[in-house]
Short mmCIF file of N, CA and C in Angstrom, two decimals:
data_model
loop_
_atom_site.label_atom_id
_atom_site.label_comp_id
_atom_site.label_asym_id
_atom_site.label_seq_id
_atom_site.Cartn_x
_atom_site.Cartn_y
_atom_site.Cartn_z
N UNK A 1 101.06 94.30 85.48
CA UNK A 1 100.80 93.94 86.97
C UNK A 1 99.81 94.61 87.95
N UNK A 2 98.83 94.28 88.43
CA UNK A 2 97.25 95.12 88.62
C UNK A 2 97.55 95.72 90.19
N UNK A 3 96.69 96.54 90.38
CA UNK A 3 96.41 97.26 91.83
C UNK A 3 95.73 97.30 91.79
N UNK A 4 95.61 98.58 92.80
CA UNK A 4 94.17 98.81 93.59
C UNK A 4 94.29 100.45 94.10
N UNK A 5 95.01 100.75 93.03
CA UNK A 5 95.35 102.40 93.38
C UNK A 5 94.54 103.30 93.19
N UNK A 6 93.23 103.22 92.51
CA UNK A 6 91.96 103.86 91.87
C UNK A 6 91.14 103.20 92.99
N UNK A 7 90.89 102.21 93.51
CA UNK A 7 89.41 101.77 94.33
C UNK A 7 90.72 101.86 95.63
N UNK A 8 91.24 102.46 95.84
CA UNK A 8 91.84 102.93 97.64
C UNK A 8 91.96 104.73 97.11
N UNK A 9 92.26 105.44 96.45
CA UNK A 9 91.93 106.81 96.12
C UNK A 9 90.50 106.98 96.20
N UNK A 10 89.88 106.53 95.20
CA UNK A 10 88.64 106.87 95.44
C UNK A 10 87.93 106.67 97.00
N UNK A 11 88.06 105.48 97.22
CA UNK A 11 87.59 105.64 98.91
C UNK A 11 88.13 106.75 99.94
N UNK A 12 88.87 107.20 99.14
CA UNK A 12 89.60 108.30 100.33
C UNK A 12 89.08 109.44 99.76
N UNK A 13 88.41 109.87 98.55
CA UNK A 13 88.18 110.98 97.59
C UNK A 13 88.84 111.78 97.31
N UNK A 14 90.39 110.94 97.34
CA UNK A 14 91.44 111.62 96.52
C UNK A 14 91.25 111.87 95.20
N UNK A 15 91.69 113.12 94.58
CA UNK A 15 91.52 113.25 92.67
C UNK A 15 92.82 112.85 92.59
N UNK A 16 93.25 112.17 91.59
CA UNK A 16 94.33 112.21 90.37
C UNK A 16 95.56 113.10 90.85
N UNK A 17 94.94 114.47 90.80
CA UNK A 17 96.16 115.82 90.74
C UNK A 17 96.27 115.20 92.35
N UNK A 18 95.73 115.09 92.80
CA UNK A 18 95.90 115.25 94.97
C UNK A 18 96.62 114.22 94.80
N UNK A 19 96.14 113.25 94.33
CA UNK A 19 97.36 111.84 94.49
C UNK A 19 98.79 111.93 94.13
N UNK A 20 98.50 113.11 92.24
CA UNK A 20 99.82 113.05 92.17
C UNK A 20 100.74 114.12 92.77
N UNK A 21 100.02 114.96 93.37
CA UNK A 21 100.72 116.08 93.94
C UNK A 21 101.85 115.68 95.50
N UNK A 22 100.95 114.33 96.03
CA UNK A 22 101.49 113.65 97.18
C UNK A 22 102.22 113.12 96.92
N UNK A 23 102.19 112.55 95.41
CA UNK A 23 103.32 111.63 94.93
C UNK A 23 104.54 112.32 94.26
N UNK A 24 104.23 113.45 94.20
CA UNK A 24 105.01 114.27 93.76
C UNK A 24 105.53 113.37 91.72
N UNK A 25 104.67 113.31 91.52
CA UNK A 25 104.41 112.66 89.83
C UNK A 25 103.59 113.82 88.87
N UNK A 26 103.22 113.24 87.81
CA UNK A 26 102.77 113.95 86.85
C UNK A 26 101.27 113.44 87.32
N UNK A 27 99.90 113.50 86.56
CA UNK A 27 98.50 113.04 86.78
C UNK A 27 98.47 111.83 85.64
N UNK A 28 98.78 112.39 84.29
CA UNK A 28 99.15 111.18 83.94
C UNK A 28 100.11 109.76 84.23
N UNK A 29 100.82 110.31 85.23
CA UNK A 29 101.48 108.63 86.21
C UNK A 29 100.22 107.78 86.42
N UNK A 30 99.92 108.86 87.16
CA UNK A 30 98.55 108.15 87.73
C UNK A 30 97.31 107.64 86.96
N UNK A 31 97.15 108.22 85.89
CA UNK A 31 95.99 107.76 84.64
C UNK A 31 96.96 105.87 84.49
N UNK A 32 97.85 106.17 84.21
CA UNK A 32 98.51 104.63 83.39
C UNK A 32 98.82 103.57 84.62
N UNK A 33 99.10 104.67 86.13
CA UNK A 33 99.40 103.44 87.06
C UNK A 33 97.89 102.28 86.86
N UNK A 34 96.90 103.42 87.43
CA UNK A 34 95.24 103.08 87.26
C UNK A 34 95.09 101.93 86.58
N UNK A 35 95.31 102.02 84.55
CA UNK A 35 94.54 101.70 84.32
C UNK A 35 95.76 100.60 83.63
N UNK A 36 97.01 100.49 84.52
CA UNK A 36 98.14 99.55 84.38
C UNK A 36 98.95 99.36 83.14
N UNK A 37 98.56 100.20 82.37
CA UNK A 37 99.71 100.95 81.54
C UNK A 37 101.27 100.92 81.48
N UNK A 38 101.01 101.22 82.85
CA UNK A 38 102.64 101.41 83.63
C UNK A 38 103.08 100.59 84.87
N UNK A 39 103.82 100.16 85.58
CA UNK A 39 104.45 99.21 86.79
C UNK A 39 105.28 100.86 87.49
N UNK A 40 104.98 100.68 88.73
CA UNK A 40 105.51 101.61 89.01
C UNK A 40 106.92 101.03 89.59
N UNK A 41 107.35 102.36 90.01
CA UNK A 41 109.08 102.37 90.16
C UNK A 41 108.84 101.73 91.85
N UNK A 42 110.25 101.34 92.08
CA UNK A 42 110.00 100.47 92.98
C UNK A 42 110.11 101.86 94.26
N UNK A 43 110.31 102.68 94.36
CA UNK A 43 110.15 104.15 94.98
C UNK A 43 109.03 104.97 95.47
N UNK A 44 108.74 104.65 93.74
CA UNK A 44 106.73 105.48 94.03
C UNK A 44 105.95 104.20 94.57
N UNK A 45 106.03 102.76 94.39
CA UNK A 45 105.23 101.81 94.99
C UNK A 45 105.63 101.86 96.82
N UNK A 46 106.93 102.19 97.35
CA UNK A 46 106.91 102.21 99.01
C UNK A 46 105.80 103.39 98.76
N UNK A 47 106.12 105.04 98.48
CA UNK A 47 105.41 106.12 98.49
C UNK A 47 104.09 106.16 98.50
N UNK A 48 103.83 105.32 97.62
CA UNK A 48 102.38 104.78 97.56
C UNK A 48 101.75 103.86 98.94
N UNK A 49 102.35 103.30 99.36
CA UNK A 49 102.51 102.08 100.25
C UNK A 49 102.22 103.03 101.63
N UNK A 50 103.58 103.97 101.63
CA UNK A 50 103.50 104.47 103.15
C UNK A 50 102.02 106.21 103.27
N UNK A 51 101.83 106.38 101.73
CA UNK A 51 100.62 107.22 101.60
C UNK A 51 99.74 106.66 102.19
N UNK A 52 99.05 104.83 101.72
CA UNK A 52 97.99 104.55 101.98
C UNK A 52 97.47 103.90 102.83
N UNK A 53 99.27 103.57 103.92
CA UNK A 53 99.04 102.97 105.29
C UNK A 53 98.94 101.36 104.82
N UNK A 54 99.45 101.14 103.60
CA UNK A 54 98.89 99.65 103.60
C UNK A 54 100.24 99.08 103.13
N UNK A 55 100.67 97.66 103.04
CA UNK A 55 101.98 97.27 102.79
C UNK A 55 102.00 97.00 100.55
N UNK A 56 102.81 96.81 100.13
CA UNK A 56 103.07 96.99 98.78
C UNK A 56 101.81 95.91 98.55
N UNK A 57 102.24 94.52 98.67
CA UNK A 57 101.59 93.77 98.75
C UNK A 57 99.58 94.47 98.31
N UNK A 58 99.61 94.73 99.57
CA UNK A 58 98.37 95.18 99.32
C UNK A 58 97.32 96.00 98.51
N UNK A 59 98.70 96.78 97.75
CA UNK A 59 97.61 97.82 96.21
C UNK A 59 98.89 97.25 95.06
N UNK A 60 99.33 96.31 95.19
CA UNK A 60 100.11 95.75 93.95
C UNK A 60 99.50 94.11 93.90
N UNK A 61 98.58 93.49 92.88
CA UNK A 61 98.24 92.71 92.51
C UNK A 61 99.21 91.00 92.01
N UNK A 62 100.27 91.09 92.37
CA UNK A 62 101.36 90.07 91.24
C UNK A 62 101.09 88.98 90.94
N UNK A 63 100.56 88.62 90.38
CA UNK A 63 100.45 87.15 89.52
C UNK A 63 101.61 86.36 88.72
N UNK A 64 101.92 85.09 88.94
CA UNK A 64 103.03 85.28 88.40
C UNK A 64 103.11 84.72 87.24
N UNK A 65 101.64 84.04 86.42
CA UNK A 65 101.13 83.39 85.04
C UNK A 65 100.48 84.61 84.21
N UNK A 66 100.78 85.83 84.60
CA UNK A 66 100.38 86.96 84.10
C UNK A 66 102.10 87.71 83.38
N UNK A 67 102.30 87.71 82.02
CA UNK A 67 102.74 88.30 80.90
C UNK A 67 102.83 89.69 81.27
N UNK A 68 103.38 90.12 82.13
CA UNK A 68 104.05 92.27 81.95
C UNK A 68 104.96 92.00 81.60
#
């Protein structure tokens, strides 16, 4: 599943470490999310949505035809 986390983070001048701290996850988790190697849990998706003040759909780009 694609996402806009890196784009949103950079637009707000937030480091991976700062976002990881705010989400209570490791920096490696943020890196994996940004690279598409890890899908966020529902809890983390909600936390990111609240943090960026966007809906989950605005952050995570779901494609029904994608085989993830």
